[in-house]
Coordinates of C-alpha atoms in Angstrom, one line a residue:
X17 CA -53.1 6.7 4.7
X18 CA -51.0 9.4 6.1
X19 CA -49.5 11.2 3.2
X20 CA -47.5 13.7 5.1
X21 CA -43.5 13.9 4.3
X22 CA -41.3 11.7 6.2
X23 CA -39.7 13.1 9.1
X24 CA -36.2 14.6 8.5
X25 CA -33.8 13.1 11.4
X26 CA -31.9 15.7 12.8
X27 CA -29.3 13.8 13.1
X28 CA -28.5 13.2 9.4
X29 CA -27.7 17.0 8.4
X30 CA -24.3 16.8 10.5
X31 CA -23.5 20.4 9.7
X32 CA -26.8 21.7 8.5
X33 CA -26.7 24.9 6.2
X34 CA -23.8 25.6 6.0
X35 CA -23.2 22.5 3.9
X36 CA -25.2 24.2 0.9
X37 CA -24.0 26.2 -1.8
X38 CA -26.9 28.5 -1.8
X39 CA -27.5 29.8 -4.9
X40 CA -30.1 32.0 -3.5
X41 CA -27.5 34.5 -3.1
X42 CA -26.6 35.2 -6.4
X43 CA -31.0 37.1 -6.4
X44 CA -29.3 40.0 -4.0
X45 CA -28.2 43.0 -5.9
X46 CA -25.6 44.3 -3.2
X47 CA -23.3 40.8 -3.8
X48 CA -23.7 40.9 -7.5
X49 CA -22.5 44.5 -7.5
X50 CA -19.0 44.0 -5.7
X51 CA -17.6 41.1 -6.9
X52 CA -14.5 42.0 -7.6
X53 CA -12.2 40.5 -5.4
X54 CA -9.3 42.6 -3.9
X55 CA -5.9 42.2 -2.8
X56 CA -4.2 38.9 -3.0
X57 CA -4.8 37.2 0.9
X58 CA -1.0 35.4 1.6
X59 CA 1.1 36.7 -0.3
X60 CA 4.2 34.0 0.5
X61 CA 7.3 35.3 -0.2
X62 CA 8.9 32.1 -1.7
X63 CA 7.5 30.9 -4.7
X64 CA 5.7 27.4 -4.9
X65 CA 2.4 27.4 -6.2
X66 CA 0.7 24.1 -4.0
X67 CA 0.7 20.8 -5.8
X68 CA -1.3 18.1 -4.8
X69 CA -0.9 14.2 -5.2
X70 CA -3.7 12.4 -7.4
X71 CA -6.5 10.1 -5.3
X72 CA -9.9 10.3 -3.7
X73 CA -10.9 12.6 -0.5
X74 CA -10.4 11.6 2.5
X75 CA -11.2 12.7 5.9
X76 CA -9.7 13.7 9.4
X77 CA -9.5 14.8 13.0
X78 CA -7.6 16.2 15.2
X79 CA -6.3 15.4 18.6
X80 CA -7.6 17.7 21.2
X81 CA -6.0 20.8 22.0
X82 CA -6.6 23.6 24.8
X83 CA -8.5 26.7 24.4
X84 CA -5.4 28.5 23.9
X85 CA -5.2 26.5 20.8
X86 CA -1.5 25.7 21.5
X87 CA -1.6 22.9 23.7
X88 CA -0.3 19.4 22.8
X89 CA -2.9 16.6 21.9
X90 CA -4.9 16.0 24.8
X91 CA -4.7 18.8 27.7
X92 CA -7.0 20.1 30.3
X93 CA -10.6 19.9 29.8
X94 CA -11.1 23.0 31.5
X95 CA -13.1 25.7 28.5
X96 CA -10.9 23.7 26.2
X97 CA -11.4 22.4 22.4
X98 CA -11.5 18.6 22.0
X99 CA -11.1 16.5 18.8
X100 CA -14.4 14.7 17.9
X101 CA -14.9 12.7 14.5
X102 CA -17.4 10.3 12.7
X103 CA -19.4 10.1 9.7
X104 CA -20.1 9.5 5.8
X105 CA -18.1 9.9 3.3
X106 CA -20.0 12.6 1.9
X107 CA -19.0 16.2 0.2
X108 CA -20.4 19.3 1.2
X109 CA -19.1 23.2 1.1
X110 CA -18.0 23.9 4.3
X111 CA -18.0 27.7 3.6
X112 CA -20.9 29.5 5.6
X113 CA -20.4 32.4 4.0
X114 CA -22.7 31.0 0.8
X115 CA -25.9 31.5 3.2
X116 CA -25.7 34.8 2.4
X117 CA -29.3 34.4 0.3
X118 CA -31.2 34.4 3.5
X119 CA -29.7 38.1 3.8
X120 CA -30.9 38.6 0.5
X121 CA -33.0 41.5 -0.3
X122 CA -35.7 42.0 -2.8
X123 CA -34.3 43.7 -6.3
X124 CA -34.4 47.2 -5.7
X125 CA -34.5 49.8 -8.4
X126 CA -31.4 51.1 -9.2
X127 CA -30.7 54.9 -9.2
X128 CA -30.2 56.5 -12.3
X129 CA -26.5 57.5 -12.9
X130 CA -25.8 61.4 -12.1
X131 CA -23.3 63.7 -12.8
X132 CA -20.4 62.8 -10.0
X133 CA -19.8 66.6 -9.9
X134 CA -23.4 68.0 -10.3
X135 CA -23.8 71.4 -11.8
X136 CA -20.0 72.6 -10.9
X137 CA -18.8 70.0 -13.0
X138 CA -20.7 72.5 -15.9
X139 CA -18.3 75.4 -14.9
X140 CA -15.5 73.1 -14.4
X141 CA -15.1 72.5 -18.6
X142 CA -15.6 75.6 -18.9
X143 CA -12.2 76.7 -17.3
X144 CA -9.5 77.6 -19.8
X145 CA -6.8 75.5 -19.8
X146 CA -3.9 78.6 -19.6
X147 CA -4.3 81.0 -16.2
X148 CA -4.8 85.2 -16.7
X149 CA -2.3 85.6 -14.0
X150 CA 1.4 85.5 -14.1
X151 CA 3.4 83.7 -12.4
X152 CA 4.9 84.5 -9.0
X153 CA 8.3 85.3 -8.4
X154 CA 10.3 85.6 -5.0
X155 CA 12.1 88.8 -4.2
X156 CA 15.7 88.8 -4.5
X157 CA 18.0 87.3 -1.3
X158 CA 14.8 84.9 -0.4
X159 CA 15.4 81.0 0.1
X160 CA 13.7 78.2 -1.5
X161 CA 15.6 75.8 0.8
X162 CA 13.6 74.4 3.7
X163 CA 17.4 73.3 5.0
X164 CA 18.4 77.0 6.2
X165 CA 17.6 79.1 8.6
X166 CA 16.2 78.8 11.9
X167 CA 14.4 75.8 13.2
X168 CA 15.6 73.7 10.9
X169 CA 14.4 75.7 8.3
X170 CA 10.7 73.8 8.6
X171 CA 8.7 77.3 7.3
X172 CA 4.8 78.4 8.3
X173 CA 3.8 76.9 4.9
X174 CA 2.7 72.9 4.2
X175 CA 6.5 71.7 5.1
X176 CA 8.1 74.5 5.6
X177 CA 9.2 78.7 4.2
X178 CA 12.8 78.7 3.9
X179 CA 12.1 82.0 6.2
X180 CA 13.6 80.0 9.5
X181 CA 10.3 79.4 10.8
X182 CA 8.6 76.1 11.3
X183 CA 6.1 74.9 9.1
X184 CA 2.6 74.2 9.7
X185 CA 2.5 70.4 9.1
X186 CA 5.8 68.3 9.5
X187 CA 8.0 67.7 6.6
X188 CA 7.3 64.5 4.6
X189 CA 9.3 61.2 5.6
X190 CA 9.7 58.9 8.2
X191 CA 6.4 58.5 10.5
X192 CA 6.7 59.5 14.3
X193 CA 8.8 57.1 16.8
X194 CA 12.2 57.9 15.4
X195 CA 12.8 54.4 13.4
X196 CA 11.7 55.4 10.1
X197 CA 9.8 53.2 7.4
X198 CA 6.3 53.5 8.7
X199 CA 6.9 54.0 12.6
X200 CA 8.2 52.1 15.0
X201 CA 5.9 49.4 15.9
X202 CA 7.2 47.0 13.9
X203 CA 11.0 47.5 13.2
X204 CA 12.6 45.9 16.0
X205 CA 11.1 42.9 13.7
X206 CA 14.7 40.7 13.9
X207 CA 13.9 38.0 10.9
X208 CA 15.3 34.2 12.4
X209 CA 18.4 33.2 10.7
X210 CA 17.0 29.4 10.0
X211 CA 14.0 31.6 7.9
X212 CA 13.3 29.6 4.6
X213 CA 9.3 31.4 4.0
X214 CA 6.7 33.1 5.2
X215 CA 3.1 33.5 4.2
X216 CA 1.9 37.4 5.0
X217 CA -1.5 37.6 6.1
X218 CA -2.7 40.1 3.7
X219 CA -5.7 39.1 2.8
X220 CA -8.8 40.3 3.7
X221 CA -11.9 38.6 5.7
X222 CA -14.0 39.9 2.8
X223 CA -11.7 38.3 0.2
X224 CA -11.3 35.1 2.1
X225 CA -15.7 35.4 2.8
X226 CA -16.0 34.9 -1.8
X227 CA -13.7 32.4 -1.6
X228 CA -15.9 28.8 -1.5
X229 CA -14.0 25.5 -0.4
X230 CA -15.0 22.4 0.0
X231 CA -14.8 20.5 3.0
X232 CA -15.6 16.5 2.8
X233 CA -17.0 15.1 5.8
X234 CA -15.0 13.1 8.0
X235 CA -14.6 9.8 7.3
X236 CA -13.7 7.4 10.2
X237 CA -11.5 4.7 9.2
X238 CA -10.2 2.7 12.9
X239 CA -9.0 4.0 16.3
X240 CA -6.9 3.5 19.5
X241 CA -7.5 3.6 23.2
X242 CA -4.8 4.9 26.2
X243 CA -5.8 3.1 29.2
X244 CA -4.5 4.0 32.9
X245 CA -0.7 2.8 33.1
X246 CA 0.0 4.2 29.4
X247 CA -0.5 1.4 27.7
X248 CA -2.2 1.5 23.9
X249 CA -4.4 -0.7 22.4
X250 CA -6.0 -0.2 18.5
X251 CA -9.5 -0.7 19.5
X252 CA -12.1 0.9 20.9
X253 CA -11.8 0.5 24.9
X254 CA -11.6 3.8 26.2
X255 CA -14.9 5.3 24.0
X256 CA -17.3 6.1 26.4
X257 CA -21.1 6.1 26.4
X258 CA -22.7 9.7 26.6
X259 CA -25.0 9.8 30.3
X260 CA -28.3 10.8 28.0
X261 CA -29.7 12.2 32.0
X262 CA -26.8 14.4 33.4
X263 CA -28.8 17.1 33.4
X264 CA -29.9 15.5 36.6
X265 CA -26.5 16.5 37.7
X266 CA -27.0 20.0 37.9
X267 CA -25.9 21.7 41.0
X268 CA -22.9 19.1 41.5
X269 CA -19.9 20.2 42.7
X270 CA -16.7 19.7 40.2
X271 CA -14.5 19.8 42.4
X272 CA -15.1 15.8 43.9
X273 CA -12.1 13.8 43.5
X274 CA -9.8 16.6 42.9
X275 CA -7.3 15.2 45.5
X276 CA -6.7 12.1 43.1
X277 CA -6.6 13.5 40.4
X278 CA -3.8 12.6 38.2
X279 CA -2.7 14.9 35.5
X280 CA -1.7 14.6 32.1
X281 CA 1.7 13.7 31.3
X282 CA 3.2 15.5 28.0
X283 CA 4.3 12.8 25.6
X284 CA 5.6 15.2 23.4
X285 CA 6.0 13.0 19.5
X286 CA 5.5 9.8 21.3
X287 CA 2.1 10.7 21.1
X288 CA 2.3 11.1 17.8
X289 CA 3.8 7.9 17.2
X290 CA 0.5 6.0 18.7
X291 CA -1.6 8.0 15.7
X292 CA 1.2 6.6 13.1
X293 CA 1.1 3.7 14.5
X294 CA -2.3 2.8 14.4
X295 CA -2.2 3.8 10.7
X296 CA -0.3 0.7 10.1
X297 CA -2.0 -1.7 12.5
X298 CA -4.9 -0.8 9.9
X299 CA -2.4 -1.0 6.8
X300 CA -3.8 2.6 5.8
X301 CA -2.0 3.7 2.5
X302 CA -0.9 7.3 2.7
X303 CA -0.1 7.2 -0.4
X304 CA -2.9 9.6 -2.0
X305 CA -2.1 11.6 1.5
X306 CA -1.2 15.4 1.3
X307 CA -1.1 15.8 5.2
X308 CA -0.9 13.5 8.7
X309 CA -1.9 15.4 11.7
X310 CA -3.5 15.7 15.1
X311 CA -6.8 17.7 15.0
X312 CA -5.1 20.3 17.4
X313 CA -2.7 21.4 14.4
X314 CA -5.9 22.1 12.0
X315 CA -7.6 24.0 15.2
X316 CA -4.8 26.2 15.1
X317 CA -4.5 27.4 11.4
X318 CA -8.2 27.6 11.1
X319 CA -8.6 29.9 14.0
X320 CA -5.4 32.1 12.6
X321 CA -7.8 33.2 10.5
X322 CA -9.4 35.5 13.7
X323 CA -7.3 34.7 16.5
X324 CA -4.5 37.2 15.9
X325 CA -2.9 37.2 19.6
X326 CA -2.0 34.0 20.4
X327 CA 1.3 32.1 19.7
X328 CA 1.4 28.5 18.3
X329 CA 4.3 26.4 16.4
X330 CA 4.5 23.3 14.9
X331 CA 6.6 20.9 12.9
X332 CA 6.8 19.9 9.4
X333 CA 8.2 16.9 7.9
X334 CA 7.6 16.2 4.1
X335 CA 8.5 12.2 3.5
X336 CA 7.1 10.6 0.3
X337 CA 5.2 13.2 -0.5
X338 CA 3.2 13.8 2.8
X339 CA 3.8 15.9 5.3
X340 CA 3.4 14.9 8.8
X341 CA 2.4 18.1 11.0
X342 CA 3.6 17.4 14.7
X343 CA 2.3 19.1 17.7
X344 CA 4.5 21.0 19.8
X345 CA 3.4 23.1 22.8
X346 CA 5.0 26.2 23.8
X347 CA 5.9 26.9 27.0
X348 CA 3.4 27.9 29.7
X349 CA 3.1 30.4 32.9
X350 CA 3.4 28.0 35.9
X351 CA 0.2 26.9 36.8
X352 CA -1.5 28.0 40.3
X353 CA -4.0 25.5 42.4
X354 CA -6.6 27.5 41.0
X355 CA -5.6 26.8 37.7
X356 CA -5.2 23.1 38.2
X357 CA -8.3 23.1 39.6
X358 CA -10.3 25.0 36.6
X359 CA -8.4 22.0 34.5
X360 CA -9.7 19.3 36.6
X361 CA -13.4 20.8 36.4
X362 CA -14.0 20.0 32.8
X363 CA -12.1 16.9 33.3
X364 CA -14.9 16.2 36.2
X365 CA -17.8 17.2 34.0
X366 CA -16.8 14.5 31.6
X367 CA -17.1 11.6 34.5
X368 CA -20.1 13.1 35.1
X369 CA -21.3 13.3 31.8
X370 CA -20.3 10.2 31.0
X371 CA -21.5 6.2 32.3
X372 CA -19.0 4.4 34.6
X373 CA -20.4 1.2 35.2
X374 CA -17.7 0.9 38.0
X375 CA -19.5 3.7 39.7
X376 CA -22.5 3.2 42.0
X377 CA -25.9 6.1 41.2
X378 CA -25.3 8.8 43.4
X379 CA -21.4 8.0 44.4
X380 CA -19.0 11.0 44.0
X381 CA -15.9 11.1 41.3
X382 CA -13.5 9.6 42.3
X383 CA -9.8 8.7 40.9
X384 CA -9.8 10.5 37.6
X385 CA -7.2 9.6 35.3
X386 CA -6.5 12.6 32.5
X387 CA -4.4 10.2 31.0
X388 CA -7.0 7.9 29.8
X389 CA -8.2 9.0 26.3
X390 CA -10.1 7.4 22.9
X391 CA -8.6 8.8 20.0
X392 CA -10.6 8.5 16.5
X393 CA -8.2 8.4 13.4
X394 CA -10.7 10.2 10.2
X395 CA -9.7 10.9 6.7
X396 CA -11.3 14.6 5.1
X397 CA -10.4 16.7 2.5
X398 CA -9.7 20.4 2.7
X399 CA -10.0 21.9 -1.2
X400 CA -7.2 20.1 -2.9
X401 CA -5.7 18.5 0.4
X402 CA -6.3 14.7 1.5
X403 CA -6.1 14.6 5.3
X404 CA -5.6 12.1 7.9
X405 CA -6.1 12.8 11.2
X406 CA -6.3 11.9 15.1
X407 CA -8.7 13.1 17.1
X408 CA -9.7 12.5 20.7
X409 CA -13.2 12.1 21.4
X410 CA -14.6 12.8 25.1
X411 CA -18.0 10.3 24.3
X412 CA -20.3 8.7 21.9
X413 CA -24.4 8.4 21.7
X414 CA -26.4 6.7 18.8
X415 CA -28.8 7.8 16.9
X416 CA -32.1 6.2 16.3
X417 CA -31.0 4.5 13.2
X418 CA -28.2 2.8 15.2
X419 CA -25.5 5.1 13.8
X420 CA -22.7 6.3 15.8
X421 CA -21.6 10.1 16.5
X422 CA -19.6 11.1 18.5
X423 CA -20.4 14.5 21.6
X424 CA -18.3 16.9 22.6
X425 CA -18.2 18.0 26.0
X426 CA -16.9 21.5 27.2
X427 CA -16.9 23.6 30.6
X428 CA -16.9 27.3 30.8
X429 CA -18.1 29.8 33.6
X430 CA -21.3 30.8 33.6
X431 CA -22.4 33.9 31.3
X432 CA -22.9 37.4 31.7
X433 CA -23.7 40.8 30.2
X434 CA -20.5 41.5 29.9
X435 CA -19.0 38.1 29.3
X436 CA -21.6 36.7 26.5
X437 CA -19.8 38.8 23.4
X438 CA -16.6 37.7 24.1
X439 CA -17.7 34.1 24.5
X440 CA -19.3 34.1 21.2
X441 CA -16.7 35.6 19.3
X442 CA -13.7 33.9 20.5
X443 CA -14.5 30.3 22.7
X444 CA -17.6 29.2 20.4
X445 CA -15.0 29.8 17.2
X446 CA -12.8 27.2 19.1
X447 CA -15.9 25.0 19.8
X448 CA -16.9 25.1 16.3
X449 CA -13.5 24.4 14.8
X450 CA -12.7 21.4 17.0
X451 CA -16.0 20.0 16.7
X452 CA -16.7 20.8 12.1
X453 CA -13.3 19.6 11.3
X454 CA -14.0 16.0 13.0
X455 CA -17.6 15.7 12.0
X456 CA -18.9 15.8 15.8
X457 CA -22.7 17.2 15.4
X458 CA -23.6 17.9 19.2
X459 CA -21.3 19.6 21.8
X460 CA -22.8 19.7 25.6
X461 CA -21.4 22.7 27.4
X462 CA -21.4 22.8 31.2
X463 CA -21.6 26.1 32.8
X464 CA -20.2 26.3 36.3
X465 CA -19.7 29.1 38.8
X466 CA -16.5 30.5 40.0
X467 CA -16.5 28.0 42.7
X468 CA -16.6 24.8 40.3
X469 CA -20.5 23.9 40.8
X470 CA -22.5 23.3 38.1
X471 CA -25.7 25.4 37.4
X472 CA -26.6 24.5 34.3
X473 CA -26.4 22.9 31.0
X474 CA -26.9 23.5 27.4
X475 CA -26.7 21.5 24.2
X476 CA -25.4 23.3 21.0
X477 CA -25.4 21.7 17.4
X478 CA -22.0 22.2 15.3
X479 CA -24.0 23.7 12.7
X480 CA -26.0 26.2 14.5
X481 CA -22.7 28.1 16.4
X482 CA -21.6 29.0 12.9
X483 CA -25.2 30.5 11.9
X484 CA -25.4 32.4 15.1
X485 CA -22.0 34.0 14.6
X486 CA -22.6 35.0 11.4
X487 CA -26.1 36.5 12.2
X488 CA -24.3 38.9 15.3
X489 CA -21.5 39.1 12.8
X490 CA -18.9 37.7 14.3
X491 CA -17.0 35.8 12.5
X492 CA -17.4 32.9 9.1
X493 CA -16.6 29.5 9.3
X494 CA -16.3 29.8 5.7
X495 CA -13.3 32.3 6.3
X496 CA -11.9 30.0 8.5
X497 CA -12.1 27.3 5.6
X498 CA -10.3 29.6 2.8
X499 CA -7.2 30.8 5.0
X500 CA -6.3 27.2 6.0
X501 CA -6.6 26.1 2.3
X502 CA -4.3 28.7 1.6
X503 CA -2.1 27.8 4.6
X504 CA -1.9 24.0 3.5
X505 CA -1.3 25.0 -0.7
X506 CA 1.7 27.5 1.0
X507 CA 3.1 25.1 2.9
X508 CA 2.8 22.0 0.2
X509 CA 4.2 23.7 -2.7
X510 CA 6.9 25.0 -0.5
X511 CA 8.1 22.3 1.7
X512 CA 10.9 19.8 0.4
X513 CA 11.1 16.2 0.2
X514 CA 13.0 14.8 3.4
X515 CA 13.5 18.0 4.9
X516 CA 12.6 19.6 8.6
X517 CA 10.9 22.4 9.1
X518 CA 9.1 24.6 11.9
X519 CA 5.6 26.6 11.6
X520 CA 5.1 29.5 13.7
X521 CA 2.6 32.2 14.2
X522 CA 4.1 34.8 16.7
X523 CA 4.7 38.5 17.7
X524 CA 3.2 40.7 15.8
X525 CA 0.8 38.1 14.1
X526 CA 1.4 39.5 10.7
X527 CA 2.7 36.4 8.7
X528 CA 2.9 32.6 9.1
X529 CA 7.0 31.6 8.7
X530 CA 8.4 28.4 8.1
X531 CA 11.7 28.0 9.6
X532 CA 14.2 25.2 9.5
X533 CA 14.4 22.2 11.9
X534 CA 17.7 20.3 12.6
X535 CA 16.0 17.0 13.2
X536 CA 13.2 14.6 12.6
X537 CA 11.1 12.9 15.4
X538 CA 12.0 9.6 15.9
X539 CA 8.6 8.5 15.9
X540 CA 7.9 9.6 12.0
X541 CA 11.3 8.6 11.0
X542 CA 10.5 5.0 12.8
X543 CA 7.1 5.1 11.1
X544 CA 8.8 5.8 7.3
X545 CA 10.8 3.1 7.7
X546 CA 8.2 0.3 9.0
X547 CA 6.3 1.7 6.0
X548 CA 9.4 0.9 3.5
X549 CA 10.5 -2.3 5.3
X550 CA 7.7 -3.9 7.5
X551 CA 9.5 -7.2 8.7
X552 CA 12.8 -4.8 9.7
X553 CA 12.8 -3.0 13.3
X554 CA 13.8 0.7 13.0
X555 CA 17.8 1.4 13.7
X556 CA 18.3 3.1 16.9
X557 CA 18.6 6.4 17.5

């Protein structure tokens, strides 16, 4: 009989260790020794500690969002983050930053305490406590004031001599650039007349890296499919099945079908309306929900937490107690061909990727539609925070217990020495962000060349890009974690019942502010009152 211990699937550990609270790091010396956390990390400068409505945890996704992190739900596929979500209703610590036990080191004897001064300190008591010499006094006609004389009257001593000449370091006050306060970097800062908060971004990554919070795994609870024309329908008809050989696709040139390609079409809070819609084709109570969202909102606040140069907004609308986060996208540099094209490459690899049973073995892409999109709709729970959220999911494989998870696809340009860093610090943040807060345990990346063939393929696990950041020191997925519970308790306990507001993170990237809105989107206030009176149509608008 074989007594050897079952196998482990890999499958099962969605997000590996960094699920763990590993206690193994309370044996190293060095993390015992500093524990003292410092300075406060948001300081928000209205008051409103976050409250948080009674129920169970709950899970979510977000919809897909560009690498830029400000695009609306969907967007190219080009090196872009996609929404992905699936998975038990399980808890687990989301912040990576516990692992520090494998760091650990073996107790090491401590020095004995010495003098801080050594054997000056000895002479140093000794000195009497009243000076031998007198004090000295200035002749008579001689200036104290700095004001007078000469230059300014900035003297050869620290700030100036009174003498006329100038001094030898510049006179206390207002920094160089001739705008006072501390220089001039910041003080053409204009604050916007609709301001109602902000939340400064204070804290530390080393404060943020002690704080743990829990993440619950995304739970999936229904769905909705786009299909070419526009047309919506709350089942599962546009997942598709992940191509388990594309790697026989290698050396295939992204660029087939480009010249009917059709591009995706900005619904702006239409799209929106699908999600909220689908939540009551489902009859899903939000009535233990703190937030409503597509995944591309959460992608951006988590990645605030590192990504301090680009620009994102959103809106916030607090009715019944939740707030419904809606995506808005900035505008964009015109695109070029080239850009278009780079777009319709990851939007390629996915066809590839992908099986099209309308598609013969061997025959090109042909007539991809961007348009065409599966969106999963997964409850989570960020510390305190119940979450419901859209995400898009690119395809879906099973496991070998019959269980469902959903792959993320991605397309980037092929590596180099000088191109690997910045690729690990800033796009596999983005890929781990999109992929964690949906529950999506596999992401295939497709690395092309600058002429949109494919050379080669790898497939990373969601739980390994976090590990392999923190081990080059990169960045912490658990930091990410603690500044967007922070975020979400700001913006909670600060937020008013059937008001409008606007998020933004912009120039100089030094605080979050929450501004006010003039209006509601039609599709959330529709969606309220189909909640409140089912068998009534909305008014119009």
């Amino acid at each position: 009989m074989d007594n050897s211990p079952p196998m482990k699937n890999p499958m099962d550990d969605l997000f590996g260790e960094d699920s763990d609270n590993d206690s193994r790091s309370s044996r190293s010396k060095s993390s015992s020794s500093g524990s003292s956390s410092s300075s406060s990390s948001g300081s928000a400068s209205s008051s409103g500690a976050s409250s948080s409505k009674g129920g169970g945890g709950g899970g979510g996704g977000a919809d897909s969002s560009s690498s830029s992190g400000s695009g609306s739900s969907g967007g190219g596929r080009e090196e872009r983050g996609d929404d992905d979500g699936g998975g038990v209703d399980s808890s687990y610590r989301g912040n990576d930053n516990v692992e520090s036990g494998v760091y650990s080191y073996e107790e090491e004897e401590e020095e004995d305490e010495k003098d801080l001064f050594g054997s000056d300190n000895e002479d140093y008591t000794k000195t009497p406590a009243l000076s031998t010499y007198s004090i000295p006094v200035l002749p008579a006609g001689w200036s104290s004031d700095n004001n007078q004389g000469g230059r300014g009257g900035m003297g050869r001593g620290r700030w100036g001599n009174g003498r006329g000449g100038p001094g030898l370091l510049p006179r206390p006050g207002p920094f160089p650039g001739g705008r006072g306060g501390r220089g001039g970097r910041y003080q053409s800062y204009q604050r916007d007349e609709r301001f109602v908060s902000e939340l400064k971004l204070s804290k530390s990554k080393e404060t943020l890296s002690r704080k743990s919070t829990v993440f619950q795994e995304p739970c999936e609870l229904t769905s909705y499919s786009r299909v070419e024309g526009g047309e919506v329908f709350y089942d599962e008809r546009g997942l598709r099945l992940f191509k388990r050989h594309v790697s026989e696709d290698i050396g295939a040139d992204l660029n087939q079908g480009y010249d009917t390609f059709i591009e995706k079409i900005d619904l702006g809070s239409e799209g929106f309306g699908d999600l909220l819609g689908s939540i009551r084709e489902k009859n899903i109570s939000l009535e233990n929900i703190h937030f409503v969202t597509f995944r591309n909102n959460l992608n951006k606040i988590l990645g605030a937490a590192y990504n301090r140069h680009e620009p994102w907004e959103m809106g916030v609308h607090k009715r019944n107690g939740t707030i419904y986060l809606d995506v808005h996208k900035l505008p964009e540099r015109p695109q070029s061909d080239l850009d278009r094209r780079r777009c319709y490459w990851g939007y390629c690899f996915e066809s590839l990727a992908t099986e099209d049973p309308g598609r013969a073995y061997g025959e090109d892409i042909h007539h991809v539609d961007a348009n065409v999109e599966f969106c999963s709709v997964v409850k989570t729970k960020l510390g305190a925070h119940r979450v419901l959220m859209g995400a898009e999911m690119d395809c879906c494989d099973e496991t070998d217990e019959g269980r469902r998870i959903y792959i993320e696809l991605k397309t980037t340009r092929e590596l180099d020495d000088r191109t690997v860093e910045r690729y690990e610090r800033e796009k596999l943040l983005k890929f781990w962000i999109q992929s964690f807060v949906a529950g999506v345990p596999y992401i295939l990346v497709g690395y092309r060349d600058d002429g949109g063939r494919l050379v080669r393929i790898e497939r990373l696990r969601t739980k390994d890009i976090a590990h392999r950041a923190r081990l080059k020191n990169y960045w912490q997925g658990g930091v990410c974690l603690a500044f967007a519970d922070e975020v979400l308790c700001w913006l909670y306990g600060t937020v008013k019942e059937n008001e409008d507001y606007t998020l933004q993170f912009v120039h100089p990237f030094m605080r979050l502010e929450l501004l006010q809105a003039q209006s509601c989107p039609d599709a959330i206030t529709n969606h309220v009152h189909l909640l409140q009176n089912p068998s009534s149509p909305p008014p119009p608008q």
